[in-house]
């Protein structure tokens, strides 16, 4: 008997170019689907793999999870859960107010406004605005802060309707949201419909350069479909009649880039664009060799983390985790971190507490229960908020507790 296998070629979601897979993170659940312990429903899983486009250099997932499974009424992520992020978005709003939103009757649109962390400052300044947010629960929290929100996915139809009913926007802003949207062709047709001729599209997302440099593979999960770079964003912009006119490195969430796009020929690109493009060229960021060596390091982190936790448990140490992040779904499920290795995860989000983490099923306890008698070790899943968390949990260290991190490598701090 003979078996034949057909290899279906992977194509780029942006330009239909050839996609080369370079990292396989296995079978993964929905990263933000925290389950009640007695939930009888079958859990949803998909195959988490990443590839790079040979034509436009866009790094992206190979498999797309239906959006309604992820962004639902009970989507648990709250943007305002970190004081550092609240300060970051207040500052962002002030800058937009001082630049793009200076004119009379200025109008701002935000995609994925979540609980209104950025738009509340725009609203308080009395400036016209609209958030577009498909997750009903968080949209309602934003309304409670005086923010106007439409519960919808941003795409061409939504944008046309906004332009028709509210007029065109001076700026469209999106933080940690554009990378969540596979259907960018529809988004760009929408931007074209809703932006004023000289308006700007400003967005910030985790930067592939930082992910590769720090081996922060946990930025890869169902919701993060694209991993942008100056090169891939410039190619994307050109396809849709836009230029990449500014880039700015941001320290938040483990390293991001804020990109500014405007219609072709309407603004002079800042020197920062050429500088970042040159840096990406210099580090060969998009080369398959670079990405494959990243994948090799990811595999090393998995082996090191599993070995460390197994040894600590064998020695009788108690180990918990801190921060039930979406990112940690990739870590727990890829590295095989079971309740036998990590007894619980502490987190401040009420909607996650009393539930089990997706796939790995680690119980989530309130952060307020992270008190004496402390565990021996705490694995920091929310490593991107390390400073903020360590500053408020000084008693853990004082009691002899030790933090464990895995970014950029597995270390006991
Ligand atoms: N901007 C916030 C929230 C990021 S989480 C921050 O930076 O903290 C991503 C958000 O995007 C979620 O609230 C999700 O519901 C929303 N989202 C997903 N797809 C979207 C789409 N097509 N249009 C608008 N928002 C979307
Ligand atoms: P975050 O890293 O912002 O995003 P993602 O879920 O997309 O990976 O998530 C931070 C998580 O950590 C969130 O569930 C809230 C929690 N957290 C705490 O428990 N305590 C804290 O002090 C902070 C800043 C976050
Ligand atoms: Zn492509």
Tab-separated table of C-alpha atoms and ligand atoms in Angstrom:
chain	number	residue	atom	x	y	z
A	1	UNK	CA	0.000	0.000	0.000
A	2	UNK	CA	1.270	3.443	-0.782
A	3	UNK	CA	0.505	6.626	1.049
A	4	UNK	CA	0.578	9.920	-0.704
A	5	UNK	CA	0.835	13.229	1.075
A	6	UNK	CA	-0.104	16.422	-0.617
A	7	UNK	CA	1.747	19.501	0.478
A	8	UNK	CA	-0.462	22.519	0.278
A	9	UNK	CA	1.725	25.571	-0.345
A	10	UNK	CA	1.350	28.330	2.202
A	11	UNK	CA	0.639	31.782	0.873
A	12	UNK	CA	1.035	35.220	2.416
A	13	UNK	CA	-2.192	36.721	3.802
A	14	UNK	CA	-1.035	40.165	2.584
A	15	UNK	CA	0.412	39.626	-0.913
A	16	UNK	CA	-0.191	35.932	-1.783
A	17	UNK	CA	3.590	35.430	-2.008
A	18	UNK	CA	5.227	32.178	-0.878
A	19	UNK	CA	5.261	31.640	2.871
A	20	UNK	CA	8.097	29.657	4.448
A	21	UNK	CA	7.321	28.177	7.890
A	22	UNK	CA	10.155	28.520	10.430
A	23	UNK	CA	8.624	27.874	13.869
A	24	UNK	CA	6.151	25.244	15.064
A	25	UNK	CA	4.673	25.846	18.535
A	26	UNK	CA	2.323	22.899	18.334
A	27	UNK	CA	-1.286	22.439	19.305
A	28	UNK	CA	-2.528	25.503	21.172
A	29	UNK	CA	-5.792	26.688	22.753
A	30	UNK	CA	-7.379	30.148	22.583
A	31	UNK	CA	-4.995	32.194	24.722
A	32	UNK	CA	-7.696	34.229	26.461
A	33	UNK	CA	-10.245	31.437	26.998
A	34	UNK	CA	-10.077	30.937	30.776
A	35	UNK	CA	-12.403	28.053	31.677
A	36	UNK	CA	-14.560	27.362	34.687
A	37	UNK	CA	-13.280	24.163	36.384
A	38	UNK	CA	-16.533	22.292	35.688
A	39	UNK	CA	-17.029	23.489	32.081
A	40	UNK	CA	-17.998	20.356	30.081
A	41	UNK	CA	-17.493	22.018	26.677
A	42	UNK	CA	-14.735	20.680	24.472
A	43	UNK	CA	-11.789	23.029	24.281
A	44	UNK	CA	-10.850	24.604	20.931
A	45	UNK	CA	-7.315	23.949	19.670
A	46	UNK	CA	-5.401	25.017	16.568
A	47	UNK	CA	-1.914	24.537	15.150
A	48	UNK	CA	0.339	27.493	16.026
A	49	UNK	CA	2.952	27.905	13.307
A	50	UNK	CA	4.787	30.948	11.975
A	51	UNK	CA	6.156	31.713	8.524
A	52	UNK	CA	7.813	34.522	6.596
A	53	UNK	CA	6.743	35.787	3.171
A	54	UNK	CA	9.431	35.567	0.499
A	55	UNK	CA	7.966	38.560	-1.335
A	56	UNK	CA	6.821	41.181	1.208
A	57	UNK	CA	8.744	39.852	4.271
A	58	UNK	CA	5.629	39.807	6.473
A	59	UNK	CA	5.968	37.319	9.337
A	60	UNK	CA	2.603	35.735	10.131
A	61	UNK	CA	0.706	32.752	11.493
A	62	UNK	CA	-0.083	29.933	9.078
A	63	UNK	CA	-3.471	29.198	10.565
A	64	UNK	CA	-6.184	31.778	11.292
A	65	UNK	CA	-8.542	31.389	14.263
A	66	UNK	CA	-12.101	32.665	13.583
A	67	UNK	CA	-12.327	36.149	15.126
A	68	UNK	CA	-15.632	35.569	16.953
A	69	UNK	CA	-14.043	32.791	18.993
A	70	UNK	CA	-11.459	35.224	20.365
A	71	UNK	CA	-13.123	38.636	20.645
A	72	UNK	CA	-16.352	37.986	22.495
A	73	UNK	CA	-18.651	39.551	25.042
A	74	UNK	CA	-16.511	38.038	27.819
A	75	UNK	CA	-13.041	38.805	26.374
A	76	UNK	CA	-11.136	39.126	29.675
A	77	UNK	CA	-8.150	41.379	28.845
A	78	UNK	CA	-8.255	44.803	30.531
A	79	UNK	CA	-5.823	47.390	29.165
A	80	UNK	CA	-6.014	49.454	32.364
A	81	UNK	CA	-4.644	46.617	34.523
A	82	UNK	CA	-1.121	48.054	34.546
A	83	UNK	CA	-0.173	51.499	35.920
A	84	UNK	CA	2.719	51.675	33.448
A	85	UNK	CA	0.334	51.068	30.537
A	86	UNK	CA	-2.156	53.629	31.883
A	87	UNK	CA	0.648	56.223	31.945
A	88	UNK	CA	1.796	55.154	28.463
A	89	UNK	CA	-1.670	55.665	26.967
A	90	UNK	CA	-2.302	58.968	28.785
A	91	UNK	CA	0.963	60.223	27.276
A	92	UNK	CA	-0.028	58.831	23.852
A	93	UNK	CA	-3.380	60.660	23.982
A	94	UNK	CA	-1.680	63.929	24.982
A	95	UNK	CA	0.683	63.625	22.032
A	96	UNK	CA	-2.132	62.936	19.575
A	97	UNK	CA	-4.055	65.922	21.001
A	98	UNK	CA	-0.990	68.159	20.517
A	99	UNK	CA	-0.293	66.950	16.959
A	100	UNK	CA	-2.903	65.211	14.776
A	101	UNK	CA	-5.885	66.526	16.764
A	102	UNK	CA	-4.979	70.246	16.986
A	103	UNK	CA	-7.477	71.478	14.374
A	104	UNK	CA	-11.056	72.686	14.851
A	105	UNK	CA	-13.585	69.898	15.236
A	106	UNK	CA	-10.860	67.273	15.168
A	107	UNK	CA	-12.008	63.632	15.143
A	108	UNK	CA	-10.125	60.552	16.376
A	109	UNK	CA	-10.997	56.910	15.746
A	110	UNK	CA	-9.394	54.094	17.726
A	111	UNK	CA	-9.442	50.420	16.755
A	112	UNK	CA	-9.501	48.053	19.729
A	113	UNK	CA	-9.996	50.770	22.361
A	114	UNK	CA	-10.626	48.030	24.945
A	115	UNK	CA	-11.631	49.603	28.300
A	116	UNK	CA	-10.959	53.163	27.092
A	117	UNK	CA	-7.433	53.431	28.513
A	118	UNK	CA	-6.322	55.855	25.737
A	119	UNK	CA	-9.573	57.502	24.595
A	120	UNK	CA	-10.619	58.602	28.095
A	121	UNK	CA	-7.967	61.362	27.914
A	122	UNK	CA	-9.210	62.408	24.461
A	123	UNK	CA	-12.765	62.444	25.794
A	124	UNK	CA	-11.761	64.486	28.855
A	125	UNK	CA	-10.128	67.029	26.517
A	126	UNK	CA	-13.541	67.464	24.840
A	127	UNK	CA	-12.285	66.161	21.477
A	128	UNK	CA	-14.582	64.186	19.167
A	129	UNK	CA	-13.721	60.496	19.135
A	130	UNK	CA	-15.017	57.010	18.497
A	131	UNK	CA	-13.682	53.666	19.656
A	132	UNK	CA	-14.346	50.558	17.565
A	133	UNK	CA	-14.275	47.530	19.838
A	134	UNK	CA	-15.885	44.128	19.114
A	135	UNK	CA	-15.574	42.762	22.659
A	136	UNK	CA	-18.788	43.881	24.352
A	137	UNK	CA	-17.700	43.682	27.989
A	138	UNK	CA	-14.628	45.882	27.663
A	139	UNK	CA	-16.485	48.288	25.345
A	140	UNK	CA	-19.002	48.799	28.144
A	141	UNK	CA	-16.187	49.590	30.602
A	142	UNK	CA	-14.964	52.278	28.180
A	143	UNK	CA	-18.444	53.805	27.992
A	144	UNK	CA	-18.386	54.003	31.786
A	145	UNK	CA	-15.374	56.338	31.408
A	146	UNK	CA	-17.218	58.712	29.063
A	147	UNK	CA	-15.785	57.172	25.886
A	148	UNK	CA	-17.966	56.748	22.777
A	149	UNK	CA	-17.677	53.195	21.436
A	150	UNK	CA	-19.168	51.138	18.646
A	151	UNK	CA	-19.265	47.433	19.415
A	152	UNK	CA	-17.967	46.206	16.057
A	153	UNK	CA	-14.967	44.815	14.226
A	154	UNK	CA	-13.171	47.505	12.238
A	155	UNK	CA	-13.253	46.569	8.544
A	156	UNK	CA	-14.351	48.223	5.332
A	157	UNK	CA	-18.107	48.297	6.087
A	158	UNK	CA	-17.681	49.671	9.613
A	159	UNK	CA	-15.341	52.372	8.337
A	160	UNK	CA	-17.686	53.443	5.518
A	161	UNK	CA	-20.519	53.708	7.983
A	162	UNK	CA	-18.453	55.803	10.397
A	163	UNK	CA	-17.381	58.144	7.582
A	164	UNK	CA	-21.017	58.534	6.478
A	165	UNK	CA	-22.470	59.170	9.921
A	166	UNK	CA	-19.632	60.922	11.796
A	167	UNK	CA	-17.400	62.330	9.076
A	168	UNK	CA	-13.761	61.598	8.332
A	169	UNK	CA	-11.060	61.284	10.946
A	170	UNK	CA	-7.836	63.258	11.432
A	171	UNK	CA	-6.207	60.240	12.967
A	172	UNK	CA	-6.949	56.540	13.274
A	173	UNK	CA	-5.019	54.948	16.124
A	174	UNK	CA	-4.573	51.293	17.104
A	175	UNK	CA	-2.438	49.779	19.882
A	176	UNK	CA	-1.856	46.039	20.027
A	177	UNK	CA	-4.769	45.575	17.659
A	178	UNK	CA	-3.648	45.770	14.019
A	179	UNK	CA	-1.467	42.678	14.539
A	180	UNK	CA	-4.682	40.899	15.652
A	181	UNK	CA	-6.388	41.461	12.285
A	182	UNK	CA	-5.613	39.002	9.446
A	183	UNK	CA	-7.931	40.771	6.947
A	184	UNK	CA	-5.759	43.856	6.368
A	185	UNK	CA	-7.012	44.438	2.823
A	186	UNK	CA	-10.452	45.247	4.219
A	187	UNK	CA	-8.900	47.347	7.004
A	188	UNK	CA	-6.966	49.453	4.494
A	189	UNK	CA	-10.010	49.994	2.294
A	190	UNK	CA	-11.702	51.133	5.489
A	191	UNK	CA	-8.845	53.473	6.369
A	192	UNK	CA	-9.063	54.975	2.913
A	193	UNK	CA	-12.783	55.594	3.459
A	194	UNK	CA	-12.541	57.057	6.950
A	195	UNK	CA	-9.307	59.104	6.965
A	196	UNK	CA	-9.187	62.728	5.815
A	197	UNK	CA	-6.867	63.209	2.785
A	198	UNK	CA	-3.959	64.310	5.002
A	199	UNK	CA	-4.917	62.161	7.999
A	200	UNK	CA	-2.612	59.679	9.701
A	201	UNK	CA	-2.905	56.043	10.689
A	202	UNK	CA	-0.805	55.488	13.825
A	203	UNK	CA	-0.409	51.989	15.249
A	204	UNK	CA	1.897	50.178	17.666
A	205	UNK	CA	2.501	46.463	18.038
A	206	UNK	CA	5.149	44.037	19.331
A	207	UNK	CA	8.252	44.386	17.145
A	208	UNK	CA	9.711	41.304	15.454
A	209	UNK	CA	13.210	42.703	15.992
A	210	UNK	CA	12.697	42.662	19.768
A	211	UNK	CA	11.011	39.238	19.703
A	212	UNK	CA	13.964	37.710	17.841
A	213	UNK	CA	16.562	39.542	19.962
A	214	UNK	CA	14.919	38.515	23.259
A	215	UNK	CA	13.667	35.100	22.143
A	216	UNK	CA	10.256	36.246	23.433
A	217	UNK	CA	8.357	33.521	21.574
A	218	UNK	CA	5.388	33.947	23.924
A	219	UNK	CA	4.379	36.996	21.862
A	220	UNK	CA	3.202	34.351	19.391
A	221	UNK	CA	-0.368	33.147	20.054
A	222	UNK	CA	-3.784	32.998	18.364
A	223	UNK	CA	-4.526	36.729	18.662
A	224	UNK	CA	-1.138	37.906	17.369
A	225	UNK	CA	-1.438	37.081	13.673
A	226	UNK	CA	1.267	39.429	12.305
A	227	UNK	CA	4.744	40.329	13.580
A	228	UNK	CA	5.534	43.654	11.962
A	229	UNK	CA	8.807	45.243	10.910
A	230	UNK	CA	9.604	48.529	9.149
A	231	UNK	CA	10.200	46.577	5.955
A	232	UNK	CA	6.981	44.563	5.984
A	233	UNK	CA	4.868	47.544	7.072
A	234	UNK	CA	6.327	49.740	4.335
A	235	UNK	CA	5.486	47.062	1.745
A	236	UNK	CA	1.984	46.729	3.198
A	237	UNK	CA	1.455	50.507	3.138
A	238	UNK	CA	2.611	50.777	-0.500
A	239	UNK	CA	0.127	48.117	-1.599
A	240	UNK	CA	-2.685	50.281	-0.270
A	241	UNK	CA	-1.622	53.786	-1.343
A	242	UNK	CA	0.087	54.770	1.900
A	243	UNK	CA	3.660	55.650	2.907
A	244	UNK	CA	5.456	54.692	6.106
A	245	UNK	CA	6.418	58.185	7.342
A	246	UNK	CA	7.569	57.577	10.917
A	247	UNK	CA	8.653	54.815	13.285
A	248	UNK	CA	9.376	54.983	16.990
A	249	UNK	CA	10.703	52.242	19.265
A	250	UNK	CA	8.630	51.823	22.430
A	251	UNK	CA	9.746	50.015	25.611
A	252	UNK	CA	6.265	48.700	26.528
A	253	UNK	CA	5.171	45.033	26.274
A	254	UNK	CA	8.743	43.858	25.826
A	255	UNK	CA	9.530	46.110	22.843
A	256	UNK	CA	7.200	47.590	20.265
A	257	UNK	CA	7.315	49.945	17.302
A	258	UNK	CA	4.836	52.749	16.670
A	259	UNK	CA	4.328	53.222	12.920
A	260	UNK	CA	2.803	56.310	11.274
A	261	UNK	CA	1.265	55.948	7.807
A	262	UNK	CA	-0.198	58.642	5.586
A	263	UNK	CA	-1.406	58.705	1.998
A	264	UNK	CA	1.328	58.516	-0.614
A	265	UNK	CA	3.134	61.831	-1.054
A	266	UNK	CA	1.327	63.757	1.689
A	267	UNK	CA	4.151	63.750	4.287
A	268	UNK	CA	7.942	63.621	4.257
A	269	UNK	CA	9.243	60.423	5.887
A	270	UNK	CA	11.316	61.031	9.017
A	271	UNK	CA	14.954	59.835	9.027
A	272	UNK	CA	13.940	57.250	11.649
A	273	UNK	CA	12.291	55.173	8.903
A	274	UNK	CA	15.461	54.775	6.835
A	275	UNK	CA	17.428	54.134	10.027
A	276	UNK	CA	15.185	51.266	11.153
A	277	UNK	CA	15.106	49.778	7.636
A	278	UNK	CA	18.915	49.861	7.613
A	279	UNK	CA	19.079	48.261	11.048
A	280	UNK	CA	16.793	45.413	9.906
A	281	UNK	CA	19.000	44.958	6.847
A	282	UNK	CA	22.131	44.963	9.023
A	283	UNK	CA	20.824	42.260	11.377
A	284	UNK	CA	19.370	40.254	8.455
A	285	UNK	CA	16.115	40.218	10.432
A	286	UNK	CA	14.005	38.706	7.626
A	287	UNK	CA	16.532	36.072	6.501
A	288	UNK	CA	15.372	32.507	6.952
A	289	UNK	CA	18.692	31.751	8.677
A	290	UNK	CA	18.019	34.391	11.346
A	291	UNK	CA	14.476	33.158	11.894
A	292	UNK	CA	15.510	29.513	12.006
A	293	UNK	CA	18.181	30.269	14.576
A	294	UNK	CA	15.486	32.089	16.606
A	295	UNK	CA	13.411	28.885	16.424
A	296	UNK	CA	16.384	26.862	17.675
A	297	UNK	CA	16.770	29.206	20.661
A	298	UNK	CA	13.027	28.889	21.394
A	299	UNK	CA	13.454	25.136	21.571
A	300	UNK	CA	16.350	25.656	23.991
A	301	UNK	CA	14.215	27.821	26.287
A	302	UNK	CA	11.563	25.114	26.342
A	303	UNK	CA	14.119	22.463	27.377
A	304	UNK	CA	15.744	24.721	30.003
A	305	UNK	CA	12.459	25.834	31.555
A	306	UNK	CA	11.026	22.345	31.758
A	307	UNK	CA	14.274	21.007	33.241
A	308	UNK	CA	14.520	23.776	35.855
A	309	UNK	CA	10.926	23.366	37.038
A	310	UNK	CA	11.206	19.581	37.106
A	311	UNK	CA	14.370	19.807	39.225
A	312	UNK	CA	12.888	22.366	41.647
A	313	UNK	CA	9.776	20.257	42.169
A	314	UNK	CA	11.889	17.115	42.683
A	315	UNK	CA	13.774	19.018	45.379
A	316	UNK	CA	10.466	19.740	47.080
A	317	UNK	CA	10.300	23.443	46.244
A	318	UNK	CA	6.915	25.131	45.797
A	319	UNK	CA	6.453	26.970	42.481
A	320	UNK	CA	3.645	29.292	41.381
A	321	UNK	CA	3.340	31.667	38.427
A	322	UNK	CA	2.524	35.366	38.336
A	323	UNK	CA	0.349	36.982	35.607
A	324	UNK	CA	-2.205	34.873	33.720
A	325	UNK	CA	-1.188	36.507	30.448
A	326	UNK	CA	-2.423	35.482	27.020
A	327	UNK	CA	1.263	35.059	26.186
A	328	UNK	CA	1.651	32.386	28.858
A	329	UNK	CA	-0.723	30.024	27.021
A	330	UNK	CA	2.048	29.517	24.477
A	331	UNK	CA	4.620	28.917	27.229
A	332	UNK	CA	2.569	26.474	29.299
A	333	UNK	CA	1.307	24.470	26.340
A	334	UNK	CA	4.525	24.459	24.300
A	335	UNK	CA	6.791	23.732	27.284
A	336	UNK	CA	4.482	21.177	28.937
A	337	UNK	CA	3.974	23.113	32.185
A	338	UNK	CA	1.350	21.120	34.081
A	339	UNK	CA	-0.274	21.727	37.488
A	340	UNK	CA	2.293	19.246	38.848
A	341	UNK	CA	5.044	21.747	38.016
A	342	UNK	CA	3.163	25.009	38.721
A	343	UNK	CA	0.464	24.852	41.371
A	344	UNK	CA	-1.360	28.116	40.499
A	345	UNK	CA	-1.139	31.456	38.701
A	346	UNK	CA	-1.813	34.743	40.508
A	347	UNK	CA	-3.509	37.548	38.567
A	348	UNK	CA	-5.366	40.808	39.275
A	349	UNK	CA	-8.045	40.288	36.571
A	350	UNK	CA	-11.400	39.353	38.168
A	351	UNK	CA	-12.621	37.659	34.955
A	352	UNK	CA	-9.665	35.218	35.051
A	353	UNK	CA	-9.793	34.340	38.762
A	354	UNK	CA	-11.452	31.091	39.847
A	355	UNK	CA	-10.859	29.731	36.354
A	356	UNK	CA	-8.276	27.509	34.674
A	357	UNK	CA	-5.689	28.691	32.162
A	358	UNK	CA	-6.373	27.518	28.593
A	359	UNK	CA	-4.970	24.129	27.629
A	360	UNK	CA	-2.586	23.614	30.550
A	361	UNK	CA	-5.403	24.167	33.087
A	362	UNK	CA	-3.467	25.884	35.855
A	363	UNK	CA	-5.833	27.385	38.444
A	364	UNK	CA	-5.918	31.199	38.530
A	365	UNK	CA	-5.926	32.805	41.979
A	366	UNK	CA	-6.234	36.506	42.876
A	367	UNK	CA	-2.983	38.487	43.027
A	368	UNK	CA	-4.067	39.552	46.501
A	369	UNK	CA	-3.584	35.912	47.616
A	370	UNK	CA	0.113	36.120	46.748
A	371	UNK	CA	1.065	36.637	50.418
A	372	UNK	CA	3.004	34.963	53.237
A	373	UNK	CA	3.606	32.106	53.644
A	374	UNK	CA	5.100	32.657	50.168
A	375	UNK	CA	6.035	29.910	47.701
A	376	UNK	CA	9.750	29.311	47.098
A	377	UNK	CA	9.608	30.379	43.444
A	378	UNK	CA	7.353	32.490	41.224
A	379	UNK	CA	7.585	32.139	37.441
A	380	UNK	CA	6.969	35.585	35.973
A	381	UNK	CA	4.554	35.115	33.065
A	382	UNK	CA	3.947	38.903	32.958
A	383	UNK	CA	7.689	39.557	32.392
A	384	UNK	CA	6.790	42.632	30.337
A	385	UNK	CA	5.465	44.183	33.568
A	386	UNK	CA	8.464	43.005	35.670
A	387	UNK	CA	9.373	46.396	37.119
A	388	UNK	CA	5.812	47.212	38.150
A	389	UNK	CA	5.202	43.772	39.675
A	390	UNK	CA	8.523	43.440	41.486
A	391	UNK	CA	8.082	46.939	42.933
A	392	UNK	CA	4.813	45.952	44.577
A	393	UNK	CA	5.821	42.425	45.591
A	394	UNK	CA	9.011	43.311	47.496
A	395	UNK	CA	7.850	41.234	50.504
A	396	UNK	CA	8.175	38.034	48.393
A	397	UNK	CA	11.918	38.590	47.894
A	398	UNK	CA	12.347	39.778	51.471
A	399	UNK	CA	10.860	36.462	52.612
A	400	UNK	CA	13.455	34.577	50.544
A	401	UNK	CA	11.261	34.006	47.461
A	402	UNK	CA	12.880	33.904	44.026
A	403	UNK	CA	11.567	35.039	40.655
A	404	UNK	CA	12.068	32.895	37.563
A	405	UNK	CA	12.114	34.408	34.088
A	406	UNK	CA	12.569	32.866	30.617
A	407	UNK	CA	13.180	36.073	28.639
A	408	UNK	CA	15.731	36.362	27.099
A	409	UNK	CA	16.760	33.059	28.722
A	410	UNK	CA	15.790	30.902	31.683
A	411	UNK	CA	17.172	32.455	34.855
A	412	UNK	CA	16.470	32.502	38.581
A	413	UNK	CA	16.617	36.139	39.693
B	1	LIG	N1	-5.588	48.896	22.607
B	1	LIG	C1	-5.605	48.118	23.825
B	1	LIG	C2	-6.219	46.739	23.648
B	1	LIG	C3	-5.377	45.703	22.966
B	1	LIG	S1	-6.140	44.085	22.991
B	1	LIG	C4	-4.219	48.013	24.406
B	1	LIG	O1	-3.239	48.282	23.719
B	1	LIG	O2	-4.112	47.610	25.565
B	1	LIG	C5	-6.780	43.987	21.343
B	1	LIG	C6	-8.166	44.546	21.226
B	1	LIG	O3	-8.520	44.575	19.841
B	1	LIG	C7	-9.221	43.711	21.932
B	1	LIG	O4	-9.927	44.525	22.848
B	1	LIG	C8	-10.102	43.188	20.787
B	1	LIG	O5	-11.450	43.043	21.143
B	1	LIG	C9	-9.880	44.250	19.718
B	1	LIG	N2	-10.088	43.854	18.291
B	1	LIG	C10	-9.886	42.657	17.704
B	1	LIG	N3	-10.194	42.713	16.387
B	1	LIG	C11	-10.587	43.982	16.129
B	1	LIG	C12	-11.051	44.658	14.948
B	1	LIG	N4	-11.157	44.061	13.771
B	1	LIG	N5	-11.389	45.970	15.073
B	1	LIG	C13	-11.295	46.608	16.267
B	1	LIG	N6	-10.869	46.014	17.403
B	1	LIG	C14	-10.511	44.724	17.328
B	2	LIG	P1	-0.271	41.538	29.483
B	2	LIG	O1	1.139	41.098	29.593
B	2	LIG	O2	-0.488	42.996	29.527
B	2	LIG	O3	-0.954	41.031	28.153
B	2	LIG	P2	-1.298	39.618	27.464
B	2	LIG	O4	-2.413	38.983	28.247
B	2	LIG	O5	-1.754	40.074	26.118
B	2	LIG	O6	-0.077	38.760	27.392
B	2	LIG	O7	-1.111	40.848	30.664
B	2	LIG	C1	-0.769	41.115	31.980
B	2	LIG	C2	-1.511	40.172	32.893
B	2	LIG	O8	-0.895	40.225	34.171
B	2	LIG	C3	-2.973	40.555	33.089
B	2	LIG	O9	-3.770	39.386	33.165
B	2	LIG	C4	-2.977	41.292	34.424
B	2	LIG	C5	-1.828	40.683	35.154
B	2	LIG	N1	-1.118	41.619	36.055
B	2	LIG	C6	-1.106	41.352	37.423
B	2	LIG	O10	-1.651	40.340	37.880
B	2	LIG	N2	-0.477	42.249	38.259
B	2	LIG	C7	0.130	43.369	37.771
B	2	LIG	O11	0.698	44.156	38.540
B	2	LIG	C8	0.123	43.618	36.361
B	2	LIG	C9	0.805	44.829	35.797
B	2	LIG	C10	-0.512	42.710	35.530
B	3	LIG	ZN1	3.699	38.772	1.410
